[in-house]
Coordinates of C-alpha atoms in Angstrom, one line a residue:
X201 CA -240.6 -95.2 -75.6
X202 CA -238.8 -96.6 -78.6
X203 CA -238.8 -100.4 -79.2
X204 CA -236.0 -102.3 -80.8
X205 CA -236.2 -105.4 -82.9
X206 CA -233.5 -107.8 -84.1
X207 CA -235.6 -110.9 -84.6
X208 CA -235.5 -113.0 -87.8
X209 CA -238.7 -114.2 -89.2
X210 CA -239.9 -116.2 -92.2
X211 CA -242.1 -114.9 -95.0
X212 CA -245.7 -115.9 -94.7
X213 CA -245.7 -117.0 -98.4
X214 CA -243.0 -119.6 -97.8
X215 CA -241.6 -120.9 -94.5
X216 CA -238.6 -122.3 -96.3
X217 CA -237.6 -118.9 -97.8
X218 CA -236.5 -116.5 -95.0
X219 CA -237.7 -112.9 -95.4
X220 CA -234.9 -110.4 -95.5
X221 CA -235.0 -108.5 -92.2
X222 CA -233.1 -105.5 -91.0
X223 CA -230.1 -106.2 -88.7
X224 CA -231.9 -104.0 -86.1
X225 CA -234.7 -101.5 -85.9
X226 CA -236.1 -98.9 -83.4
X227 CA -239.7 -97.7 -83.4
X228 CA -241.7 -94.9 -81.8
X229 CA -245.4 -95.2 -82.7
X230 CA -245.7 -94.9 -86.5
X231 CA -242.0 -93.9 -87.0
X232 CA -239.3 -96.5 -87.5
X233 CA -235.6 -96.6 -88.3
X234 CA -234.2 -99.8 -89.7
X235 CA -230.5 -100.7 -89.9
X236 CA -229.6 -102.9 -92.9
X237 CA -226.4 -105.0 -93.0
X238 CA -224.5 -105.1 -96.3
X239 CA -221.1 -106.5 -97.3
X240 CA -218.4 -105.2 -99.6
X241 CA -217.1 -107.4 -102.3
X242 CA -214.4 -108.7 -100.0
X243 CA -216.9 -109.5 -97.2
X244 CA -216.5 -106.5 -94.9
X245 CA -219.8 -105.4 -93.3
X246 CA -221.3 -101.9 -93.6
X247 CA -224.7 -100.6 -92.6
X248 CA -227.4 -98.3 -94.1
X249 CA -230.4 -96.9 -92.2
X250 CA -233.9 -96.3 -93.5
X251 CA -236.5 -93.9 -91.9
X252 CA -240.1 -94.7 -92.5
X253 CA -243.5 -93.5 -91.3
X254 CA -246.6 -95.7 -91.4
X255 CA -250.0 -94.1 -92.1
X256 CA -253.5 -95.2 -93.1
X257 CA -255.5 -93.8 -96.0
X258 CA -258.3 -95.1 -98.2
X259 CA -255.9 -97.7 -99.7
X260 CA -255.1 -99.2 -96.3
X261 CA -251.8 -98.9 -94.5
X262 CA -248.9 -97.3 -96.4
X263 CA -245.3 -96.3 -95.7
X264 CA -243.4 -93.2 -96.6
X265 CA -240.1 -91.6 -95.8
X266 CA -241.7 -88.2 -95.5
X267 CA -242.1 -87.0 -91.9
X268 CA -244.1 -84.0 -90.7
X269 CA -241.9 -81.2 -89.2
X270 CA -243.8 -81.6 -86.0
X271 CA -242.2 -85.1 -85.6
X272 CA -238.6 -83.9 -85.9
X273 CA -237.9 -84.4 -82.2
X274 CA -239.2 -87.9 -82.4
X275 CA -236.9 -88.5 -85.4
X276 CA -234.0 -87.2 -83.5
X277 CA -234.7 -89.4 -80.6
X278 CA -235.0 -92.5 -82.9
X279 CA -231.8 -91.5 -84.7
X280 CA -230.0 -91.5 -81.3
X281 CA -231.4 -94.9 -80.5
X282 CA -230.5 -96.2 -83.9
X283 CA -227.0 -95.0 -83.6
X284 CA -226.6 -96.9 -80.3
X285 CA -227.9 -100.0 -82.1
X286 CA -225.4 -99.4 -84.9
X287 CA -222.5 -99.2 -82.4
X288 CA -223.6 -102.5 -80.9
X289 CA -223.8 -104.2 -84.3
X290 CA -220.4 -102.9 -85.3
X291 CA -218.9 -104.1 -82.0
X292 CA -220.5 -107.5 -82.5
X293 CA -219.0 -107.7 -86.0
X294 CA -215.6 -106.9 -84.7
X295 CA -215.9 -109.5 -81.9
X296 CA -217.0 -112.1 -84.5
X297 CA -214.1 -111.2 -86.7
X298 CA -211.7 -111.5 -83.8
X299 CA -213.1 -114.9 -82.9
X300 CA -212.9 -116.1 -86.6
X301 CA -210.0 -114.2 -88.2
X302 CA -209.8 -116.3 -91.3
X303 CA -213.5 -116.1 -92.2
X304 CA -215.1 -113.1 -93.9
X305 CA -217.8 -111.4 -91.8

């Protein structure tokens, strides 16, 4: 089953400098889709997504955006889960904007 994450964490190098984290992510084993929040010049939010697959080779753990064709159903499942997360993030942005109409998102 896919897991989701929205937690903020700090970088191990410096606890004073927060590590940039995705707005949300879903994972199924070694596959992950991360949703990244961005803002336009006038402060309006928009989101990008990033698919990654973790694997291990002689150099240790690596990440790639290439996925074997045999994993396409898993990717489709994760994409559906990520779209649900996106809808929730967008709804939260709209609710925040309605609560604070004079502040940029």
